């Protein structure tokens, strides 16, 4: 049996939550490896909706171990709020079902405050973050001044670490005209929350190594999408971590040999939340229809997503940089009833045709999509669980997507419900 990495191949919001939940029935361990509580996964299980941000999607299934890896930045208070909410829905969350890496960096109140200040600049320049302090926590991690989960277990030295952190942050706050943060106050907040976090602390890399040696099946769960990757995305309108599959190794301590199959979750059209370029964005009735039928609102922020046609150029690029083995095509049913469908097969930039998304922000904003048109279908794909249930035009659309992105479709999702999936290839048996 193979270990499987699930990543997004677009700008996030591709429907990873449902697919991870579907796959978790076949897995023994589900591991988050990057991001924070800035991305949400919505699961619909037996009519009950679960909204997760930090907790791995496997937590809603009994008998599975969920782990939060070292590549994740963790807001202790947001984590506890989420645990409380999920417990109220009848889900068990304890040290037997969940582990948090001892080396995961913490998101603190000063991080979300700084994020909000930066996003509300008077000159109007912004990245479009969720204002939850994700990027600021990663900045401190890279700068070697972060407070980590393991520091909560060392109260004798915690204030010294906080003071070192605030040496940097208070200089920033003074420059921004903000009051300084008090080291004693922040330290006390951390000491108060520590007893609620430390029971989950564990050497996650060791846990996963033992699981692998015991031939347990591990599902690595990514957040956001390839085009939000800090290196390979539409910089600077990206997240602050690597979102591609290679991060599953670094973000859990497993090593690349543990990554056997990479499943790229890919929406049958394209959406994006927040700022940044979007070559195939639609501003007409079709774009509005996609948003309404697809319920395109962010799980975490509630912000309306921008909608557009499928961009094969972008997804093909994500498949290469992410090492994607096969894709799960989601929300095919949202396209039901459209007379004509379009797929972006290239871009026009400065009079030339290009077959990749340029790296520079100005060029990314300037590219014009080149479309190929296809006939839509009037029948329904919603709830389909086999090829025979799909209209012929829908099958043609899926096959054309495969050709253009150079990657096989392993799964097709036809509704938010867990079992409404057409399976061509089980990633765990690849």
Short mmCIF file of C-alpha atoms in Angstrom, two decimals:
data_model
loop_
_atom_site.label_atom_id
_atom_site.label_comp_id
_atom_site.label_asym_id
_atom_site.label_seq_id
_atom_site.Cartn_x
_atom_site.Cartn_y
_atom_site.Cartn_z
CA UNK A 1 0.00 0.00 0.00
CA UNK A 2 1.24 3.49 -0.88
CA UNK A 3 1.35 6.65 1.21
CA UNK A 4 -0.60 9.46 -0.44
CA UNK A 5 0.01 13.22 -0.50
CA UNK A 6 -3.00 15.45 -1.21
CA UNK A 7 -2.29 18.94 -2.52
CA UNK A 8 -4.22 21.63 -4.34
CA UNK A 9 -3.26 22.33 -7.94
CA UNK A 10 -4.84 25.78 -8.27
CA UNK A 11 -5.33 28.65 -5.76
CA UNK A 12 -6.77 26.50 -3.00
CA UNK A 13 -10.46 25.85 -2.32
CA UNK A 14 -10.39 22.91 -4.75
CA UNK A 15 -12.39 20.61 -2.49
CA UNK A 16 -9.51 18.93 -0.69
CA UNK A 17 -11.51 18.42 2.51
CA UNK A 18 -13.98 16.00 0.95
CA UNK A 19 -11.30 14.06 -0.94
CA UNK A 20 -9.06 13.77 2.12
CA UNK A 21 -12.05 12.61 4.14
CA UNK A 22 -12.91 10.05 1.45
CA UNK A 23 -9.31 8.80 1.36
CA UNK A 24 -8.99 8.75 5.14
CA UNK A 25 -11.30 5.74 5.28
CA UNK A 26 -8.42 3.85 3.68
CA UNK A 27 -5.65 5.47 5.75
CA UNK A 28 -4.36 4.78 9.24
CA UNK A 29 -2.74 8.18 9.85
CA UNK A 30 -3.62 11.64 8.48
CA UNK A 31 -0.91 14.31 8.71
CA UNK A 32 -1.09 18.09 8.12
CA UNK A 33 2.27 19.40 6.91
CA UNK A 34 2.03 23.18 6.26
CA UNK A 35 -0.07 26.29 6.67
CA UNK A 36 -2.12 27.38 9.64
CA UNK A 37 -5.74 28.21 10.39
CA UNK A 38 -5.95 30.46 7.34
CA UNK A 39 -7.32 27.66 5.14
CA UNK A 40 -10.54 25.79 5.73
CA UNK A 41 -11.76 22.32 4.79
CA UNK A 42 -15.47 21.61 4.71
CA UNK A 43 -16.58 18.01 5.18
CA UNK A 44 -20.13 16.72 4.79
CA UNK A 45 -20.51 13.38 6.57
CA UNK A 46 -23.92 11.69 6.79
CA UNK A 47 -25.60 15.07 6.48
CA UNK A 48 -23.42 16.74 9.13
CA UNK A 49 -21.12 19.56 8.05
CA UNK A 50 -17.72 19.92 9.71
CA UNK A 51 -15.56 22.98 9.15
CA UNK A 52 -11.88 22.43 9.92
CA UNK A 53 -8.93 24.79 9.74
CA UNK A 54 -6.10 23.33 11.82
CA UNK A 55 -7.30 19.84 12.59
CA UNK A 56 -6.50 17.20 9.96
CA UNK A 57 -9.60 15.98 8.14
CA UNK A 58 -9.09 12.47 9.48
CA UNK A 59 -10.12 13.63 12.96
CA UNK A 60 -13.82 13.18 12.13
CA UNK A 61 -13.26 9.45 11.62
CA UNK A 62 -12.85 7.25 14.68
CA UNK A 63 -9.85 4.97 14.93
CA UNK A 64 -7.50 7.22 12.95
CA UNK A 65 -4.45 9.04 14.24
CA UNK A 66 -4.24 12.69 13.16
CA UNK A 67 -0.99 14.62 13.39
CA UNK A 68 -0.06 18.28 12.97
CA UNK A 69 3.47 18.41 11.61
CA UNK A 70 6.38 20.73 12.23
CA UNK A 71 5.65 22.59 8.98
CA UNK A 72 2.39 23.94 10.40
CA UNK A 73 2.21 27.19 12.37
CA UNK A 74 -0.22 26.78 15.25
CA UNK A 75 -2.36 29.37 16.99
CA UNK A 76 -2.99 27.73 20.41
CA UNK A 77 -6.18 29.65 21.08
CA UNK A 78 -7.64 29.05 17.62
CA UNK A 79 -6.72 25.39 18.00
CA UNK A 80 -8.58 25.09 21.29
CA UNK A 81 -11.63 26.90 19.88
CA UNK A 82 -11.72 24.47 16.97
CA UNK A 83 -11.33 21.45 19.24
CA UNK A 84 -14.19 22.71 21.41
CA UNK A 85 -16.42 23.22 18.39
CA UNK A 86 -15.67 19.82 16.86
CA UNK A 87 -16.12 18.07 20.20
CA UNK A 88 -19.57 19.65 20.45
CA UNK A 89 -20.41 17.84 17.21
CA UNK A 90 -19.56 14.51 18.82
CA UNK A 91 -15.99 14.10 17.54
CA UNK A 92 -13.37 12.69 19.92
CA UNK A 93 -10.21 14.79 20.14
CA UNK A 94 -7.64 13.57 22.65
CA UNK A 95 -3.98 12.57 22.89
CA UNK A 96 -4.80 9.16 21.44
CA UNK A 97 -6.37 10.61 18.30
CA UNK A 98 -4.25 13.72 17.76
CA UNK A 99 -0.57 14.68 18.06
CA UNK A 100 1.09 18.07 17.53
CA UNK A 101 4.76 18.31 16.59
CA UNK A 102 6.93 19.55 19.42
CA UNK A 103 8.80 21.77 16.97
CA UNK A 104 5.78 23.48 15.39
CA UNK A 105 6.03 27.28 15.64
CA UNK A 106 3.27 29.19 17.43
CA UNK A 107 1.13 32.02 16.12
CA UNK A 108 0.81 34.67 18.83
CA UNK A 109 -1.50 37.67 19.24
CA UNK A 110 1.30 39.99 18.10
CA UNK A 111 1.39 38.15 14.77
CA UNK A 112 -2.29 38.63 13.91
CA UNK A 113 -2.10 42.26 15.08
CA UNK A 114 0.86 42.94 12.78
CA UNK A 115 -0.86 41.13 9.92
CA UNK A 116 -3.90 43.38 10.28
CA UNK A 117 -1.78 46.52 10.42
CA UNK A 118 0.06 45.57 7.24
CA UNK A 119 -3.14 44.68 5.38
CA UNK A 120 -4.72 48.02 6.31
CA UNK A 121 -1.94 50.26 5.00
CA UNK A 122 -3.00 53.78 4.16
CA UNK A 123 -1.62 53.45 0.62
CA UNK A 124 -4.04 50.58 -0.05
CA UNK A 125 -1.33 48.04 -0.92
CA UNK A 126 -2.20 44.60 0.41
CA UNK A 127 -1.62 40.91 -0.24
CA UNK A 128 -5.12 39.76 0.66
CA UNK A 129 -4.24 37.70 3.72
CA UNK A 130 -6.75 36.38 6.25
CA UNK A 131 -5.15 38.65 8.90
CA UNK A 132 -4.50 35.63 11.12
CA UNK A 133 -0.76 36.11 11.54
CA UNK A 134 0.34 33.16 9.42
CA UNK A 135 3.04 34.98 7.47
CA UNK A 136 4.35 36.79 10.53
CA UNK A 137 4.71 33.50 12.42
CA UNK A 138 6.65 32.00 9.51
CA UNK A 139 8.85 35.13 9.42
CA UNK A 140 9.80 34.59 13.05
CA UNK A 141 10.40 30.89 12.45
CA UNK A 142 12.82 31.60 9.60
CA UNK A 143 14.49 34.35 11.65
CA UNK A 144 15.08 31.82 14.48
CA UNK A 145 13.16 33.74 17.12
CA UNK A 146 9.84 31.83 17.12
CA UNK A 147 8.17 30.38 20.19
CA UNK A 148 7.59 26.68 19.52
CA UNK A 149 5.30 24.10 21.11
CA UNK A 150 8.20 22.56 23.03
CA UNK A 151 8.95 25.95 24.63
CA UNK A 152 5.63 25.71 26.48
CA UNK A 153 7.11 22.81 28.43
CA UNK A 154 10.04 24.96 29.60
CA UNK A 155 8.50 27.68 31.80
CA UNK A 156 11.86 28.63 33.34
CA UNK A 157 13.16 29.90 30.00
CA UNK A 158 9.92 30.90 28.30
CA UNK A 159 9.99 34.58 29.28
CA UNK A 160 13.56 34.93 28.00
CA UNK A 161 12.44 33.56 24.65
CA UNK A 162 9.47 35.94 24.63
CA UNK A 163 11.72 38.89 25.41
CA UNK A 164 14.00 37.93 22.54
CA UNK A 165 11.00 37.79 20.22
CA UNK A 166 9.68 41.15 21.39
CA UNK A 167 13.08 42.77 20.91
CA UNK A 168 12.24 42.57 17.22
CA UNK A 169 8.47 43.06 17.36
CA UNK A 170 8.45 46.05 19.65
CA UNK A 171 10.86 47.86 17.34
CA UNK A 172 8.38 47.22 14.54
CA UNK A 173 5.45 48.33 16.66
CA UNK A 174 7.19 51.57 17.63
CA UNK A 175 7.89 52.28 13.97
CA UNK A 176 4.26 51.65 13.12
CA UNK A 177 3.01 53.90 15.91
CA UNK A 178 1.66 50.99 17.96
CA UNK A 179 2.08 50.41 21.71
CA UNK A 180 4.74 47.91 22.71
CA UNK A 181 3.82 44.40 23.81
CA UNK A 182 4.58 43.43 27.39
CA UNK A 183 6.78 40.34 27.77
CA UNK A 184 5.35 39.35 31.14
CA UNK A 185 1.77 39.57 29.86
CA UNK A 186 2.48 37.48 26.75
CA UNK A 187 4.43 34.94 28.78
CA UNK A 188 1.51 34.56 31.20
CA UNK A 189 -0.90 33.98 28.32
CA UNK A 190 1.36 31.21 27.05
CA UNK A 191 1.70 29.67 30.51
CA UNK A 192 -2.08 29.69 30.85
CA UNK A 193 -2.65 27.93 27.53
CA UNK A 194 0.26 25.49 27.87
CA UNK A 195 -1.57 22.83 29.96
CA UNK A 196 -4.18 22.55 27.22
CA UNK A 197 -1.64 22.14 24.40
CA UNK A 198 1.10 20.03 25.95
CA UNK A 199 -0.95 16.80 26.24
CA UNK A 200 -0.95 16.70 22.42
CA UNK A 201 2.80 17.38 22.02
CA UNK A 202 4.83 14.58 20.50
CA UNK A 203 7.86 13.87 18.27
CA UNK A 204 5.67 13.54 15.20
CA UNK A 205 8.54 12.46 12.96
CA UNK A 206 9.11 9.49 15.27
CA UNK A 207 5.40 8.62 15.36
CA UNK A 208 5.21 8.63 11.57
CA UNK A 209 8.41 6.61 11.24
CA UNK A 210 6.97 3.91 13.51
CA UNK A 211 3.72 3.95 11.55
CA UNK A 212 5.60 3.55 8.29
CA UNK A 213 7.68 0.66 9.59
CA UNK A 214 4.48 -1.00 10.79
CA UNK A 215 3.18 -0.68 7.20
CA UNK A 216 0.48 1.78 8.18
CA UNK A 217 -0.99 3.88 5.40
CA UNK A 218 -0.25 7.59 5.80
CA UNK A 219 -2.25 10.37 4.18
CA UNK A 220 -0.44 13.72 4.00
CA UNK A 221 -2.90 16.61 3.88
CA UNK A 222 -1.91 19.92 2.34
CA UNK A 223 -3.64 23.28 2.58
CA UNK A 224 -4.12 26.03 -0.03
CA UNK A 225 -2.85 25.27 -3.56
CA UNK A 226 0.20 25.22 -5.82
CA UNK A 227 -0.37 28.74 -7.14
CA UNK A 228 -0.19 30.03 -3.58
CA UNK A 229 3.21 28.41 -2.99
CA UNK A 230 5.79 30.88 -1.68
CA UNK A 231 8.26 29.85 -4.42
CA UNK A 232 6.12 28.60 -7.29
CA UNK A 233 2.95 30.66 -6.95
CA UNK A 234 1.76 34.08 -8.11
CA UNK A 235 4.24 35.94 -5.88
CA UNK A 236 3.76 38.17 -3.92
CA UNK A 237 0.06 37.20 -3.76
CA UNK A 238 0.84 33.88 -2.15
CA UNK A 239 0.85 32.21 1.25
CA UNK A 240 3.97 32.02 3.43
CA UNK A 241 4.74 28.32 3.11
CA UNK A 242 5.49 25.77 0.41
CA UNK A 243 2.19 24.20 -0.58
CA UNK A 244 3.52 21.65 -3.06
CA UNK A 245 4.02 17.96 -2.27
CA UNK A 246 7.71 18.21 -1.45
CA UNK A 247 6.75 20.07 1.73
CA UNK A 248 5.01 16.94 3.01
CA UNK A 249 8.45 15.46 3.63
CA UNK A 250 10.00 18.56 5.23
CA UNK A 251 6.84 19.47 7.13
CA UNK A 252 6.55 16.12 8.92
CA UNK A 253 10.12 14.81 9.09
CA UNK A 254 9.32 11.74 7.04
CA UNK A 255 11.69 12.18 4.13
CA UNK A 256 10.82 12.05 0.41
CA UNK A 257 10.92 8.26 0.16
CA UNK A 258 7.67 8.15 2.16
CA UNK A 259 5.78 10.08 -0.53
CA UNK A 260 4.52 7.43 -2.92
CA UNK A 261 1.55 8.98 -4.71
CA UNK A 262 0.69 12.67 -5.12
CA UNK A 263 -2.98 13.44 -5.74
CA UNK A 264 -3.63 16.95 -7.03
CA UNK A 265 -7.10 18.21 -6.17
CA UNK A 266 -8.32 20.18 -9.17
CA UNK A 267 -11.60 22.05 -9.56
CA UNK A 268 -13.40 21.63 -12.90
CA UNK A 269 -13.26 25.43 -13.22
CA UNK A 270 -11.05 27.96 -11.42
CA UNK A 271 -11.52 30.10 -8.32
CA UNK A 272 -9.40 32.45 -6.29
CA UNK A 273 -9.88 34.34 -3.01
CA UNK A 274 -8.29 37.71 -2.38
CA UNK A 275 -5.79 39.71 -4.40
CA UNK A 276 -3.58 38.72 -7.31
CA UNK A 277 -3.67 37.81 -11.01
CA UNK A 278 -6.35 35.51 -12.40
CA UNK A 279 -6.09 35.13 -16.20
CA UNK A 280 -9.39 33.28 -16.75
CA UNK A 281 -11.52 35.29 -14.31
CA UNK A 282 -15.09 35.90 -15.47
CA UNK A 283 -16.99 39.10 -14.73
CA UNK A 284 -20.21 38.11 -16.49
CA UNK A 285 -23.31 36.05 -15.74
CA UNK A 286 -21.37 32.80 -16.20
CA UNK A 287 -18.90 33.78 -13.49
CA UNK A 288 -21.76 34.69 -11.18
CA UNK A 289 -23.50 31.41 -11.95
CA UNK A 290 -20.38 29.38 -11.13
CA UNK A 291 -20.07 31.18 -7.82
CA UNK A 292 -23.71 30.64 -6.89
CA UNK A 293 -23.92 27.00 -7.97
CA UNK A 294 -20.54 26.18 -6.45
CA UNK A 295 -21.29 28.02 -3.16
CA UNK A 296 -17.99 29.81 -3.60
CA UNK A 297 -17.43 31.44 -0.26
CA UNK A 298 -14.28 30.94 1.83
CA UNK A 299 -14.64 28.47 4.72
CA UNK A 300 -12.48 30.60 7.01
CA UNK A 301 -13.22 34.18 5.94
CA UNK A 302 -16.59 33.95 4.23
CA UNK A 303 -15.15 36.03 1.40
CA UNK A 304 -16.69 35.48 -2.02
CA UNK A 305 -14.35 33.66 -4.39
CA UNK A 306 -13.56 34.97 -7.83
CA UNK A 307 -14.59 32.47 -10.54
CA UNK A 308 -13.36 31.67 -14.03
CA UNK A 309 -12.85 29.01 -16.67
CA UNK A 310 -10.52 26.05 -16.23
CA UNK A 311 -6.88 27.07 -16.77
CA UNK A 312 -5.01 24.07 -18.19
CA UNK A 313 -1.74 26.02 -18.45
CA UNK A 314 -1.69 26.77 -14.75
CA UNK A 315 -2.66 23.25 -13.70
CA UNK A 316 -0.07 21.69 -16.04
CA UNK A 317 2.58 23.89 -14.42
CA UNK A 318 1.38 22.86 -10.93
CA UNK A 319 1.61 19.20 -11.90
CA UNK A 320 5.27 19.64 -12.87
CA UNK A 321 6.36 21.68 -9.83
CA UNK A 322 4.32 19.52 -7.47
CA UNK A 323 5.23 16.13 -8.84
CA UNK A 324 1.54 15.26 -9.13
CA UNK A 325 0.81 11.65 -10.10
CA UNK A 326 -2.93 11.96 -10.76
CA UNK A 327 -5.70 14.46 -10.17
CA UNK A 328 -9.06 14.39 -8.46
CA UNK A 329 -11.38 16.56 -10.53
CA UNK A 330 -13.95 18.19 -8.25
CA UNK A 331 -17.21 20.11 -8.66
CA UNK A 332 -17.93 18.76 -12.13
CA UNK A 333 -21.63 19.12 -11.33
CA UNK A 334 -21.30 22.91 -11.09
CA UNK A 335 -20.85 22.97 -14.87
CA UNK A 336 -24.19 21.22 -15.47
CA UNK A 337 -26.49 23.13 -17.82
CA UNK A 338 -23.92 25.41 -19.46
CA UNK A 339 -24.31 25.42 -23.25
CA UNK A 340 -20.63 26.18 -23.87
CA UNK A 341 -17.49 25.53 -21.84
CA UNK A 342 -14.08 27.08 -22.30
CA UNK A 343 -10.62 25.86 -21.33
CA UNK A 344 -7.53 28.05 -21.31
CA UNK A 345 -4.82 26.36 -23.41
CA UNK A 346 -2.25 29.16 -23.53
CA UNK A 347 -1.66 32.86 -22.92
CA UNK A 348 -0.96 35.83 -25.12
CA UNK A 349 1.68 38.17 -23.69
CA UNK A 350 3.02 41.19 -25.56
CA UNK A 351 1.85 39.74 -28.84
CA UNK A 352 3.45 36.34 -28.26
CA UNK A 353 1.88 33.03 -27.28
CA UNK A 354 3.27 31.52 -24.08
CA UNK A 355 2.54 28.09 -22.61
CA UNK A 356 3.43 28.82 -18.98
CA UNK A 357 2.52 31.35 -16.32
CA UNK A 358 5.39 33.89 -16.16
CA UNK A 359 7.15 34.46 -12.84
CA UNK A 360 6.94 38.25 -12.75
CA UNK A 361 3.88 39.86 -11.18
CA UNK A 362 3.48 42.42 -13.97
CA UNK A 363 3.55 39.75 -16.68
CA UNK A 364 1.18 37.53 -14.72
CA UNK A 365 -1.29 40.39 -14.57
CA UNK A 366 -0.85 41.15 -18.28
CA UNK A 367 -1.37 37.70 -19.82
CA UNK A 368 -4.52 37.13 -21.84
CA UNK A 369 -6.05 33.65 -21.97
CA UNK A 370 -6.35 31.70 -25.21
CA UNK A 371 -9.47 29.56 -25.08
CA UNK A 372 -10.65 26.34 -26.62
CA UNK A 373 -14.43 25.93 -26.64
CA UNK A 374 -16.33 22.73 -25.96
CA UNK A 375 -19.98 21.79 -26.00
CA UNK A 376 -21.57 21.70 -22.56
CA UNK A 377 -24.18 19.26 -21.33
CA UNK A 378 -27.78 19.62 -20.25
CA UNK A 379 -28.00 16.43 -18.20
CA UNK A 380 -27.01 16.19 -14.53
CA UNK A 381 -23.70 14.87 -13.23
CA UNK A 382 -24.58 15.47 -9.59
CA UNK A 383 -24.18 12.36 -7.50
CA UNK A 384 -22.71 10.27 -10.35
CA UNK A 385 -20.58 7.34 -9.18
CA UNK A 386 -19.64 5.76 -12.51
CA UNK A 387 -18.74 6.87 -16.03
CA UNK A 388 -22.04 5.46 -17.23
CA UNK A 389 -23.85 8.06 -15.10
CA UNK A 390 -22.21 10.98 -16.93
CA UNK A 391 -23.48 12.70 -20.08
CA UNK A 392 -21.22 12.02 -23.08
CA UNK A 393 -20.18 15.69 -23.22
CA UNK A 394 -19.06 15.58 -19.58
CA UNK A 395 -16.87 12.55 -20.32
CA UNK A 396 -15.35 14.40 -23.28
CA UNK A 397 -14.63 17.39 -21.05
CA UNK A 398 -12.82 15.27 -18.46
CA UNK A 399 -10.79 13.49 -21.14
CA UNK A 400 -9.82 16.79 -22.75
CA UNK A 401 -8.68 18.15 -19.40
CA UNK A 402 -6.46 15.07 -19.03
CA UNK A 403 -4.88 15.67 -22.43
CA UNK A 404 -4.21 19.35 -21.83
CA UNK A 405 -2.67 18.99 -18.37
CA UNK A 406 -0.68 15.87 -19.19
CA UNK A 407 -1.88 13.96 -16.14
CA UNK A 408 -4.52 11.26 -15.63
CA UNK A 409 -7.75 11.89 -13.77
CA UNK A 410 -7.80 9.38 -10.91
CA UNK A 411 -11.05 10.51 -9.33
CA UNK A 412 -14.05 12.69 -10.19
CA UNK A 413 -16.13 14.29 -7.43
CA UNK A 414 -19.73 15.02 -8.37
CA UNK A 415 -21.18 16.52 -5.16
CA UNK A 416 -20.14 17.56 -1.64
CA UNK A 417 -21.29 14.17 -0.30
CA UNK A 418 -18.49 11.80 0.71
CA UNK A 419 -19.45 8.83 -1.48
CA UNK A 420 -20.31 10.73 -4.66
CA UNK A 421 -17.03 9.88 -6.37
CA UNK A 422 -16.10 8.17 -9.62
CA UNK A 423 -12.90 6.24 -8.94
CA UNK A 424 -10.58 5.29 -11.76
CA UNK A 425 -7.48 4.59 -9.67
CA UNK A 426 -7.19 4.15 -5.92
CA UNK A 427 -4.12 6.21 -4.88
CA UNK A 428 -3.42 3.88 -1.96
CA UNK A 429 -3.08 0.94 -4.35
CA UNK A 430 -0.94 2.73 -6.91
#
